[in-house]
PDB file of C-alpha atoms and ligand atoms in Angstrom:
ATOM      1  CA  MET A   1     -56.653  70.692 152.869  1.00 88.00           C
ATOM      2  CA  ASN A   2     -56.507  73.832 150.367  1.00 94.00           C
ATOM      3  CA  ALA A   3     -55.719  73.933 147.064  1.00 95.00           C
ATOM      4  CA  TYR A   4     -55.398  77.747 145.816  1.00 97.00           C
ATOM      5  CA  LEU A   5     -57.174  78.286 142.592  1.00 97.00           C
ATOM      6  CA  VAL A   6     -54.904  81.699 140.981  1.00 96.00           C
ATOM      7  CA  GLU A   7     -56.744  84.385 138.063  1.00 95.00           C
ATOM      8  CA  GLY A   8     -54.357  85.609 135.735  1.00 92.00           C
ATOM      9  CA  ALA A   9     -54.563  87.898 132.866  1.00 92.00           C
ATOM     10  CA  HIS A  10     -53.499  84.834 130.974  1.00 92.00           C
ATOM     11  CA  GLY A  11     -55.594  81.916 132.164  1.00 95.00           C
ATOM     12  CA  TRP A  12     -55.836  80.062 135.438  1.00 97.00           C
ATOM     13  CA  SER A  13     -53.299  78.302 137.785  1.00 98.00           C
ATOM     14  CA  LEU A  14     -53.643  76.172 141.425  1.00 98.00           C
ATOM     15  CA  VAL A  15     -51.632  76.209 143.725  1.00 98.00           C
ATOM     16  CA  ASP A  16     -50.731  72.566 145.688  1.00 97.00           C
ATOM     17  CA  ALA A  17     -52.740  69.735 144.077  1.00 96.00           C
ATOM     18  CA  VAL A  18     -54.906  67.652 146.459  1.00 93.00           C
ATOM     19  CA  LEU A  19     -54.597  63.791 147.426  1.00 94.00           C
ATOM     20  CA  HIS A  20     -55.937  61.484 144.948  1.00 95.00           C
ATOM     21  CA  THR A  21     -58.600  60.216 146.325  1.00 95.00           C
ATOM     22  CA  ASP A  22     -62.385  60.264 144.756  1.00 95.00           C
ATOM     23  CA  GLU A  23     -63.375  62.783 147.838  1.00 95.00           C
ATOM     24  CA  ALA A  24     -60.986  64.867 147.194  1.00 94.00           C
ATOM     25  CA  GLU A  25     -60.930  64.839 143.137  1.00 94.00           C
ATOM     26  CA  GLN A  26     -64.992  65.071 143.456  1.00 95.00           C
ATOM     27  CA  ALA A  27     -64.352  68.149 146.087  1.00 95.00           C
ATOM     28  CA  LEU A  28     -61.838  70.104 143.103  1.00 95.00           C
ATOM     29  CA  HIS A  29     -64.088  69.557 140.312  1.00 96.00           C
ATOM     30  CA  ALA A  30     -66.500  71.144 142.222  1.00 96.00           C
ATOM     31  CA  GLY A  31     -64.550  73.929 143.172  1.00 95.00           C
ATOM     32  CA  LEU A  32     -63.238  74.895 139.790  1.00 96.00           C
ATOM     33  CA  ALA A  33     -66.705  74.422 138.969  1.00 97.00           C
ATOM     34  CA  ASP A  34     -67.678  77.582 140.890  1.00 96.00           C
ATOM     35  CA  ALA A  35     -65.146  79.587 139.007  1.00 95.00           C
ATOM     36  CA  GLY A  36     -66.926  77.930 135.664  1.00 96.00           C
ATOM     37  CA  ILE A  37     -63.669  76.208 134.389  1.00 96.00           C
ATOM     38  CA  GLY A  38     -62.948  73.028 134.380  1.00 95.00           C
ATOM     39  CA  VAL A  39     -59.408  70.754 134.596  1.00 95.00           C
ATOM     40  CA  ALA A  40     -58.461  71.166 130.895  1.00 95.00           C
ATOM     41  CA  ASP A  41     -58.675  75.408 131.872  1.00 96.00           C
ATOM     42  CA  LEU A  42     -55.506  74.835 134.364  1.00 97.00           C
ATOM     43  CA  ARG A  43     -52.478  76.214 132.827  1.00 97.00           C
ATOM     44  CA  ARG A  44     -50.143  75.731 135.504  1.00 97.00           C
ATOM     45  CA  VAL A  45     -50.216  73.823 138.792  1.00 98.00           C
ATOM     46  CA  PHE A  46     -47.509  75.159 140.968  1.00 98.00           C
ATOM     47  CA  VAL A  47     -46.730  71.991 143.898  1.00 98.00           C
ATOM     48  CA  THR A  48     -45.111  73.528 147.262  1.00 98.00           C
ATOM     49  CA  HIS A  49     -43.543  69.683 148.388  1.00 98.00           C
ATOM     50  CA  LEU A  50     -43.693  66.201 147.529  1.00 97.00           C
ATOM     51  CA  HIS A  51     -46.840  65.115 150.318  1.00 96.00           C
ATOM     52  CA  PRO A  52     -49.745  63.040 148.695  1.00 95.00           C
ATOM     53  CA  ASP A  53     -51.874  66.034 149.627  1.00 95.00           C
ATOM     54  CA  HIS A  54     -50.149  68.501 147.599  1.00 97.00           C
ATOM     55  CA  LEU A  55     -48.608  66.205 144.820  1.00 96.00           C
ATOM     56  CA  GLY A  56     -51.208  63.601 144.463  1.00 96.00           C
ATOM     57  CA  MET A  57     -53.165  64.971 141.560  1.00 96.00           C
ATOM     58  CA  ALA A  58     -50.511  66.858 140.277  1.00 97.00           C
ATOM     59  CA  GLY A  59     -50.094  63.781 136.929  1.00 96.00           C
ATOM     60  CA  THR A  60     -53.675  63.655 136.488  1.00 95.00           C
ATOM     61  CA  LEU A  61     -53.911  67.420 136.210  1.00 96.00           C
ATOM     62  CA  GLU A  62     -50.552  67.373 133.719  1.00 96.00           C
ATOM     63  CA  ARG A  63     -52.325  64.861 131.584  1.00 95.00           C
ATOM     64  CA  ALA A  64     -54.665  67.296 131.175  1.00 95.00           C
ATOM     65  CA  GLY A  65     -53.284  69.597 130.074  1.00 96.00           C
ATOM     66  CA  ALA A  66     -51.408  71.794 132.910  1.00 97.00           C
ATOM     67  CA  GLU A  67     -47.668  72.597 133.171  1.00 97.00           C
ATOM     68  CA  VAL A  68     -46.647  71.377 136.438  1.00 98.00           C
ATOM     69  CA  LEU A  69     -43.810  73.270 138.397  1.00 98.00           C
ATOM     70  CA  MET A  70     -42.037  72.462 141.431  1.00 98.00           C
ATOM     71  CA  HIS A  71     -38.661  73.392 143.318  1.00 98.00           C
ATOM     72  CA  ALA A  72     -36.065  71.244 141.410  1.00 98.00           C
ATOM     73  CA  PRO A  73     -34.390  69.094 143.916  1.00 98.00           C
ATOM     74  CA  GLU A  74     -37.647  68.598 145.765  1.00 97.00           C
ATOM     75  CA  ILE A  75     -38.649  66.805 142.473  1.00 97.00           C
ATOM     76  CA  ALA A  76     -35.496  64.529 142.882  1.00 95.00           C
ATOM     77  CA  ALA A  77     -36.772  64.132 146.121  1.00 96.00           C
ATOM     78  CA  ALA A  78     -40.400  63.135 145.060  1.00 96.00           C
ATOM     79  CA  SER A  79     -39.261  60.374 143.253  1.00 94.00           C
ATOM     80  CA  ARG A  80     -36.928  59.113 146.096  1.00 94.00           C
ATOM     81  CA  VAL A  81     -40.389  58.900 148.296  1.00 94.00           C
ATOM     82  CA  TRP A  82     -42.637  57.444 146.117  1.00 94.00           C
ATOM     83  CA  SER A  83     -40.626  55.041 144.083  1.00 92.00           C
ATOM     84  CA  LYS A  84     -42.366  51.969 143.314  1.00 90.00           C
ATOM     85  CA  GLY A  85     -39.702  50.206 144.642  1.00 92.00           C
ATOM     86  CA  HIS A  86     -39.999  51.162 147.770  1.00 94.00           C
ATOM     87  CA  GLU A  87     -36.655  51.862 148.950  1.00 95.00           C
ATOM     88  CA  ALA A  88     -37.027  55.061 151.083  1.00 94.00           C
ATOM     89  CA  ILE A  89     -39.555  52.819 152.858  1.00 94.00           C
ATOM     90  CA  ASP A  90     -37.298  50.252 153.709  1.00 95.00           C
ATOM     91  CA  ALA A  91     -34.461  52.647 154.493  1.00 96.00           C
ATOM     92  CA  THR A  92     -36.952  54.373 157.048  1.00 95.00           C
ATOM     93  CA  TYR A  93     -38.170  50.821 158.597  1.00 95.00           C
ATOM     94  CA  VAL A  94     -34.680  50.145 159.417  1.00 96.00           C
ATOM     95  CA  TRP A  95     -33.548  53.976 160.606  1.00 96.00           C
ATOM     96  CA  PHE A  96     -36.857  53.849 162.874  1.00 96.00           C
ATOM     97  CA  VAL A  97     -36.017  49.806 163.993  1.00 96.00           C
ATOM     98  CA  ARG A  98     -32.555  51.447 165.300  1.00 97.00           C
ATOM     99  CA  HIS A  99     -34.546  54.196 167.075  1.00 97.00           C
ATOM    100  CA  GLY A 100     -36.611  52.026 169.188  1.00 96.00           C
ATOM    101  CA  MET A 101     -39.646  51.812 167.270  1.00 95.00           C
ATOM    102  CA  PRO A 102     -41.264  48.140 167.807  1.00 93.00           C
ATOM    103  CA  ARG A 103     -41.438  46.410 165.197  1.00 93.00           C
ATOM    104  CA  ASP A 104     -45.578  45.741 164.692  1.00 91.00           C
ATOM    105  CA  VAL A 105     -45.569  49.573 164.591  1.00 90.00           C
ATOM    106  CA  ASP A 106     -42.983  50.149 162.182  1.00 92.00           C
ATOM    107  CA  GLU A 107     -44.754  47.415 160.002  1.00 93.00           C
ATOM    108  CA  GLY A 108     -48.165  49.118 160.233  1.00 90.00           C
ATOM    109  CA  MET A 109     -46.022  52.500 159.186  1.00 89.00           C
ATOM    110  CA  ARG A 110     -44.976  50.899 155.764  1.00 92.00           C
ATOM    111  CA  GLN A 111     -48.339  49.895 155.174  1.00 92.00           C
ATOM    112  CA  ALA A 112     -49.605  53.278 155.567  1.00 90.00           C
ATOM    113  CA  TRP A 113     -46.607  54.686 153.335  1.00 91.00           C
ATOM    114  CA  ILE A 114     -47.280  52.068 150.571  1.00 93.00           C
ATOM    115  CA  ALA A 115     -50.935  52.370 150.833  1.00 93.00           C
ATOM    116  CA  MET A 116     -50.566  56.690 150.579  1.00 93.00           C
ATOM    117  CA  GLY A 117     -48.344  55.855 147.625  1.00 93.00           C
ATOM    118  CA  GLU A 118     -50.946  54.697 145.616  1.00 93.00           C
ATOM    119  CA  ARG A 119     -52.924  58.283 145.697  1.00 95.00           C
ATOM    120  CA  VAL A 120     -50.486  59.620 144.309  1.00 95.00           C
ATOM    121  CA  ASP A 121     -50.064  59.850 140.147  1.00 94.00           C
ATOM    122  CA  ASP A 122     -47.239  59.236 138.539  1.00 91.00           C
ATOM    123  CA  LEU A 123     -46.088  62.223 137.272  1.00 87.00           C
ATOM    124  CA  ASP A 124     -44.270  62.524 133.574  1.00 83.00           C
ATOM    125  CA  HIS A 125     -42.777  65.824 133.232  1.00 92.00           C
ATOM    126  CA  VAL A 126     -42.021  68.742 135.997  1.00 96.00           C
ATOM    127  CA  ALA A 127     -40.468  72.008 135.450  1.00 97.00           C
ATOM    128  CA  GLY A 128     -37.639  72.544 138.394  1.00 98.00           C
ATOM    129  CA  VAL A 129     -37.741  76.575 139.326  1.00 98.00           C
ATOM    130  CA  ASN A 130     -34.656  77.759 141.242  1.00 98.00           C
ATOM    131  CA  ASP A 131     -34.805  79.074 144.572  1.00 98.00           C
ATOM    132  CA  GLY A 132     -35.541  83.072 144.248  1.00 98.00           C
ATOM    133  CA  ALA A 133     -36.844  82.253 140.752  1.00 98.00           C
ATOM    134  CA  ALA A 134     -39.820  84.331 139.305  1.00 98.00           C
ATOM    135  CA  VAL A 135     -42.598  81.974 138.804  1.00 98.00           C
ATOM    136  CA  ASP A 136     -46.160  83.461 136.473  1.00 97.00           C
ATOM    137  CA  LEU A 137     -49.322  82.542 137.295  1.00 96.00           C
ATOM    138  CA  GLY A 138     -51.508  83.180 134.454  1.00 93.00           C
ATOM    139  CA  GLY A 139     -49.638  86.619 134.407  1.00 93.00           C
ATOM    140  CA  ARG A 140     -49.251  87.084 138.521  1.00 95.00           C
ATOM    141  CA  ALA A 141     -45.489  87.657 139.110  1.00 96.00           C
ATOM    142  CA  THR A 142     -44.597  85.389 142.232  1.00 98.00           C
ATOM    143  CA  ARG A 143     -40.877  84.630 143.159  1.00 98.00           C
ATOM    144  CA  LEU A 144     -40.067  80.777 144.784  1.00 98.00           C
ATOM    145  CA  GLN A 145     -38.570  81.169 147.940  1.00 98.00           C
ATOM    146  CA  TRP A 146     -37.006  77.660 149.454  1.00 98.00           C
ATOM    147  CA  THR A 147     -38.317  77.550 153.171  1.00 98.00           C
ATOM    148  CA  PRO A 148     -36.774  73.498 154.156  1.00 98.00           C
ATOM    149  CA  GLY A 149     -38.042  71.914 157.264  1.00 98.00           C
ATOM    150  CA  HIS A 150     -41.145  70.393 156.780  1.00 98.00           C
ATOM    151  CA  THR A 151     -39.641  68.625 153.387  1.00 98.00           C
ATOM    152  CA  ASP A 152     -35.793  69.344 152.475  1.00 98.00           C
ATOM    153  CA  TYR A 153     -36.849  71.140 149.337  1.00 98.00           C
ATOM    154  CA  HIS A 154     -40.272  72.801 150.345  1.00 98.00           C
ATOM    155  CA  ALA A 155     -40.802  76.058 148.702  1.00 98.00           C
ATOM    156  CA  VAL A 156     -43.585  78.885 149.016  1.00 98.00           C
ATOM    157  CA  LEU A 157     -44.169  81.634 146.206  1.00 98.00           C
ATOM    158  CA  ILE A 158     -44.725  85.111 147.443  1.00 98.00           C
ATOM    159  CA  ASP A 159     -46.446  87.983 145.480  1.00 97.00           C
ATOM    160  CA  GLU A 160     -44.956  90.771 146.177  1.00 95.00           C
ATOM    161  CA  HIS A 161     -47.149  93.086 144.213  1.00 95.00           C
ATOM    162  CA  ASP A 162     -50.068  92.069 145.747  1.00 96.00           C
ATOM    163  CA  GLY A 163     -48.621  91.119 149.561  1.00 98.00           C
ATOM    164  CA  VAL A 164     -49.616  87.430 149.182  1.00 98.00           C
ATOM    165  CA  LEU A 165     -47.411  84.051 150.538  1.00 98.00           C
ATOM    166  CA  PHE A 166     -48.074  81.064 149.482  1.00 98.00           C
ATOM    167  CA  ALA A 167     -47.518  79.118 152.351  1.00 98.00           C
ATOM    168  CA  GLY A 168     -47.684  75.605 151.689  1.00 98.00           C
ATOM    169  CA  ASP A 169     -46.979  73.471 155.096  1.00 98.00           C
ATOM    170  CA  HIS A 170     -44.633  76.507 156.284  1.00 98.00           C
ATOM    171  CA  VAL A 171     -46.198  78.311 157.994  1.00 98.00           C
ATOM    172  CA  LEU A 172     -49.777  76.815 159.465  1.00 97.00           C
ATOM    173  CA  PRO A 173     -52.422  79.089 161.625  1.00 97.00           C
ATOM    174  CA  ARG A 174     -53.848  77.058 164.707  1.00 91.00           C
ATOM    175  CA  ILE A 175     -51.436  73.542 163.904  1.00 92.00           C
ATOM    176  CA  THR A 176     -47.532  73.313 163.659  1.00 93.00           C
ATOM    177  CA  SER A 177     -46.330  71.571 160.551  1.00 94.00           C
ATOM    178  CA  ASN A 178     -44.639  68.141 161.272  1.00 96.00           C
ATOM    179  CA  ILE A 179     -40.631  68.963 161.224  1.00 97.00           C
ATOM    180  CA  GLY A 180     -38.856  65.190 161.073  1.00 97.00           C
ATOM    181  CA  LEU A 181     -35.329  63.694 160.445  1.00 98.00           C
ATOM    182  CA  TYR A 182     -35.301  60.756 158.340  1.00 96.00           C
ATOM    183  CA  PRO A 183     -32.385  58.366 156.782  1.00 95.00           C
ATOM    184  CA  THR A 184     -32.239  61.018 153.805  1.00 92.00           C
ATOM    185  CA  SER A 185     -33.083  64.136 155.555  1.00 96.00           C
ATOM    186  CA  ARG A 186     -30.667  67.104 155.442  1.00 97.00           C
ATOM    187  CA  ASP A 187     -28.709  67.161 158.362  1.00 98.00           C
ATOM    188  CA  ASP A 188     -30.637  69.367 160.661  1.00 98.00           C
ATOM    189  CA  PRO A 189     -34.264  69.769 159.534  1.00 98.00           C
ATOM    190  CA  LEU A 190     -35.396  71.462 162.505  1.00 98.00           C
ATOM    191  CA  GLY A 191     -32.178  73.824 162.550  1.00 98.00           C
ATOM    192  CA  ASP A 192     -33.231  74.256 158.981  1.00 98.00           C
ATOM    193  CA  PHE A 193     -37.255  75.144 159.289  1.00 98.00           C
ATOM    194  CA  LEU A 194     -36.326  77.963 162.233  1.00 98.00           C
ATOM    195  CA  GLY A 195     -33.866  79.353 160.010  1.00 98.00           C
ATOM    196  CA  ALA A 196     -36.768  79.645 157.057  1.00 98.00           C
ATOM    197  CA  LEU A 197     -39.287  81.366 159.454  1.00 98.00           C
ATOM    198  CA  ALA A 198     -37.039  83.802 160.387  1.00 98.00           C
ATOM    199  CA  ARG A 199     -36.232  84.543 157.053  1.00 98.00           C
ATOM    200  CA  VAL A 200     -40.054  84.867 155.865  1.00 98.00           C
ATOM    201  CA  ARG A 201     -41.252  86.739 159.220  1.00 98.00           C
ATOM    202  CA  ASP A 202     -40.557  90.207 157.648  1.00 97.00           C
ATOM    203  CA  LEU A 203     -41.384  89.472 153.662  1.00 97.00           C
ATOM    204  CA  PRO A 204     -43.978  92.548 152.537  1.00 96.00           C
ATOM    205  CA  VAL A 205     -47.157  90.179 153.757  1.00 97.00           C
ATOM    206  CA  LYS A 206     -50.595  91.090 154.076  1.00 97.00           C
ATOM    207  CA  LEU A 207     -52.162  87.655 153.570  1.00 98.00           C
ATOM    208  CA  VAL A 208     -50.926  83.862 154.167  1.00 98.00           C
ATOM    209  CA  LEU A 209     -52.258  81.499 152.043  1.00 98.00           C
ATOM    210  CA  PRO A 210     -51.777  78.328 153.743  1.00 98.00           C
ATOM    211  CA  ALA A 211     -52.553  74.267 152.677  1.00 97.00           C
ATOM    212  CA  HIS A 212     -54.232  73.973 156.077  1.00 97.00           C
ATOM    213  CA  GLY A 213     -56.434  76.119 158.146  1.00 97.00           C
ATOM    214  CA  ASP A 214     -57.907  79.356 156.798  1.00 97.00           C
ATOM    215  CA  PRO A 215     -56.347  82.558 155.544  1.00 98.00           C
ATOM    216  CA  PHE A 216     -54.479  84.877 157.782  1.00 98.00           C
ATOM    217  CA  ASP A 217     -52.775  88.050 157.916  1.00 97.00           C
ATOM    218  CA  ASP A 218     -50.491  88.211 160.982  1.00 97.00           C
ATOM    219  CA  LEU A 219     -47.494  86.640 159.312  1.00 98.00           C
ATOM    220  CA  ALA A 220     -44.844  87.837 161.725  1.00 98.00           C
ATOM    221  CA  GLY A 221     -46.649  86.611 165.111  1.00 98.00           C
ATOM    222  CA  ARG A 222     -47.445  83.189 163.550  1.00 98.00           C
ATOM    223  CA  VAL A 223     -44.004  82.960 162.864  1.00 98.00           C
ATOM    224  CA  ASP A 224     -42.712  84.423 166.410  1.00 98.00           C
ATOM    225  CA  GLU A 225     -45.451  81.627 167.838  1.00 98.00           C
ATOM    226  CA  LEU A 226     -44.083  78.553 165.922  1.00 98.00           C
ATOM    227  CA  LEU A 227     -40.665  79.437 167.149  1.00 98.00           C
ATOM    228  CA  ALA A 228     -41.564  79.840 170.692  1.00 98.00           C
ATOM    229  CA  HIS A 229     -43.535  76.458 170.377  1.00 97.00           C
ATOM    230  CA  HIS A 230     -40.404  74.647 168.769  1.00 97.00           C
ATOM    231  CA  ALA A 231     -38.096  76.569 171.938  1.00 97.00           C
ATOM    232  CA  ALA A 232     -40.538  74.701 174.546  1.00 97.00           C
ATOM    233  CA  ARG A 233     -40.451  71.826 172.590  1.00 97.00           C
ATOM    234  CA  LEU A 234     -36.398  71.573 172.818  1.00 97.00           C
ATOM    235  CA  ASP A 235     -36.845  72.390 176.436  1.00 97.00           C
ATOM    236  CA  ALA A 236     -39.011  69.235 177.050  1.00 96.00           C
ATOM    237  CA  THR A 237     -36.462  66.758 174.710  1.00 97.00           C
ATOM    238  CA  LEU A 238     -33.607  67.985 176.966  1.00 96.00           C
ATOM    239  CA  ALA A 239     -35.451  67.310 180.086  1.00 95.00           C
ATOM    240  CA  ALA A 240     -36.104  64.077 178.774  1.00 95.00           C
ATOM    241  CA  VAL A 241     -33.230  63.374 177.962  1.00 95.00           C
ATOM    242  CA  ALA A 242     -31.646  64.518 181.207  1.00 92.00           C
ATOM    243  CA  GLY A 243     -33.642  62.605 183.573  1.00 81.00           C
ATOM    244  CA  ALA A 244     -31.979  58.777 182.057  1.00 90.00           C
ATOM    245  CA  GLU A 245     -30.085  57.748 178.987  1.00 94.00           C
ATOM    246  CA  ARG A 246     -33.162  56.542 176.676  1.00 96.00           C
ATOM    247  CA  ASP A 247     -33.761  55.941 173.136  1.00 97.00           C
ATOM    248  CA  ALA A 248     -35.805  58.448 170.551  1.00 98.00           C
ATOM    249  CA  TYR A 249     -39.055  56.381 170.838  1.00 96.00           C
ATOM    250  CA  THR A 250     -39.097  56.223 174.272  1.00 96.00           C
ATOM    251  CA  ILE A 251     -38.734  60.049 174.355  1.00 97.00           C
ATOM    252  CA  ALA A 252     -40.881  60.130 171.317  1.00 97.00           C
ATOM    253  CA  ARG A 253     -44.353  58.660 173.533  1.00 95.00           C
ATOM    254  CA  MET A 254     -42.839  60.992 176.611  1.00 95.00           C
ATOM    255  CA  LEU A 255     -43.438  63.894 174.344  1.00 96.00           C
ATOM    256  CA  PHE A 256     -46.439  62.581 172.795  1.00 95.00           C
ATOM    257  CA  PRO A 257     -48.120  60.558 175.119  1.00 91.00           C
ATOM    258  CA  VAL A 258     -51.684  60.078 172.831  1.00 92.00           C
ATOM    259  CA  LEU A 259     -51.146  58.721 169.622  1.00 88.00           C
ATOM    260  CA  ARG A 260     -53.528  56.907 167.589  1.00 89.00           C
ATOM    261  CA  SER A 261     -51.926  55.349 164.094  1.00 86.00           C
ATOM    262  CA  ALA A 262     -49.002  54.126 162.894  1.00 82.00           C
ATOM    263  CA  HIS A 263     -48.788  57.550 160.718  1.00 84.00           C
ATOM    264  CA  GLU A 264     -49.060  59.554 164.151  1.00 90.00           C
ATOM    265  CA  GLU A 265     -46.186  57.053 165.635  1.00 90.00           C
ATOM    266  CA  ARG A 266     -43.894  57.809 162.919  1.00 91.00           C
ATOM    267  CA  PHE A 267     -44.823  61.530 162.619  1.00 93.00           C
ATOM    268  CA  ALA A 268     -44.183  61.656 166.570  1.00 95.00           C
ATOM    269  CA  LEU A 269     -40.829  59.807 166.421  1.00 96.00           C
ATOM    270  CA  ALA A 270     -39.411  61.706 163.022  1.00 97.00           C
ATOM    271  CA  GLU A 271     -40.408  64.929 164.894  1.00 97.00           C
ATOM    272  CA  THR A 272     -38.579  63.751 168.118  1.00 98.00           C
ATOM    273  CA  LEU A 273     -35.681  62.544 166.473  1.00 98.00           C
ATOM    274  CA  ALA A 274     -35.367  66.228 164.492  1.00 98.00           C
ATOM    275  CA  HIS A 275     -35.506  67.857 167.864  1.00 98.00           C
ATOM    276  CA  LEU A 276     -32.507  65.438 169.437  1.00 98.00           C
ATOM    277  CA  ARG A 277     -30.637  66.138 166.138  1.00 98.00           C
ATOM    278  CA  HIS A 278     -30.862  69.592 166.363  1.00 98.00           C
ATOM    279  CA  LEU A 279     -29.857  69.949 169.786  1.00 98.00           C
ATOM    280  CA  GLU A 280     -26.651  67.260 168.714  1.00 97.00           C
ATOM    281  CA  ARG A 281     -25.799  70.282 166.314  1.00 97.00           C
ATOM    282  CA  LYS A 282     -25.929  72.771 169.003  1.00 96.00           C
ATOM    283  CA  GLY A 283     -24.236  70.822 171.568  1.00 93.00           C
ATOM    284  CA  GLY A 284     -26.331  69.836 174.147  1.00 90.00           C
ATOM    285  CA  VAL A 285     -27.077  66.121 173.875  1.00 97.00           C
ATOM    286  CA  ARG A 286     -25.220  63.035 172.114  1.00 96.00           C
ATOM    287  CA  GLU A 287     -26.100  60.089 170.461  1.00 96.00           C
ATOM    288  CA  ILE A 288     -24.723  56.789 171.208  1.00 96.00           C
ATOM    289  CA  ALA A 289     -24.355  54.133 169.055  1.00 94.00           C
ATOM    290  CA  GLY A 290     -26.276  50.626 170.075  1.00 93.00           C
ATOM    291  CA  SER A 291     -29.418  49.048 168.922  1.00 91.00           C
ATOM    292  CA  PRO A 292     -31.644  51.080 169.928  1.00 95.00           C
ATOM    293  CA  ALA A 293     -29.437  54.235 169.559  1.00 97.00           C
ATOM    294  CA  ARG A 294     -29.840  55.918 173.209  1.00 97.00           C
ATOM    295  CA  TRP A 295     -29.221  59.738 173.457  1.00 98.00           C
ATOM    296  CA  ARG A 296     -27.610  61.061 176.583  1.00 97.00           C
ATOM    297  CA  VAL A 297     -26.607  64.858 177.821  1.00 95.00           C
ATOM    298  CA  THR A 298     -23.488  66.343 177.135  1.00 91.00           C
TER     299      THR A 298
HETATM  300 ZN1   ZN B   1     -46.975  68.417 154.635  1.00 70.72          ZN
END
């Protein structure tokens, strides 16, 4: 996981705030010390999206004096996902059972999610930024662009002057970011993601700073690989449905034969559902109500 420290003429900023574990906190302190600063020197923290490895320590940094900024609608989504009442977790449990998840695996998902929430700080004040608005990082001008898909309101920052893209989890090298359908998701997260990839493809960017993996320069090339990847996965999903009417969990196990944890099972099912929903919106498959719900080719 990468967090990016940005030096501007008017102070230091951080893009993404690591998971709040002892290990990550020490790594953050060490990284700041390398730059000759401490946590109290951070003026601003921009969080690309609500996932725990991005939002985790934001509350601690805020209480140390930083202003925390996020894409405005992602703030409400974050408070739903990390609510101490676990409403989003409970709704997802029901949703996954409806799509064929075995209850013991679903319970593992539930416990893992609750444990992860303990690595995310409570946040008192987060400043909301609208799509297209300027975000000043200590005198360095960037612009927020909404890039839905990985989360509903994920956003990247573009520094057009220097040709730098702070990409969060939108465009990653080597791995593909998880695109999942959840009960509270926007209607077609994969359709959102493919559209958002197309909208960043031709930005005037010379350097992409992803949240996972090494910085890279060929944004358009990587976007094309990701578009091709999802086109192939859509074909594979359609082929899995074409063989027989199946529930989404069964299809997920066909598409992802090796799954090593409740986390991976959850991502696989949510990702499969995102592909099924996108095919459904394009008119290729249809969801048949039932328990579990099944999918058939139209
Ligand atoms: Zn993420």
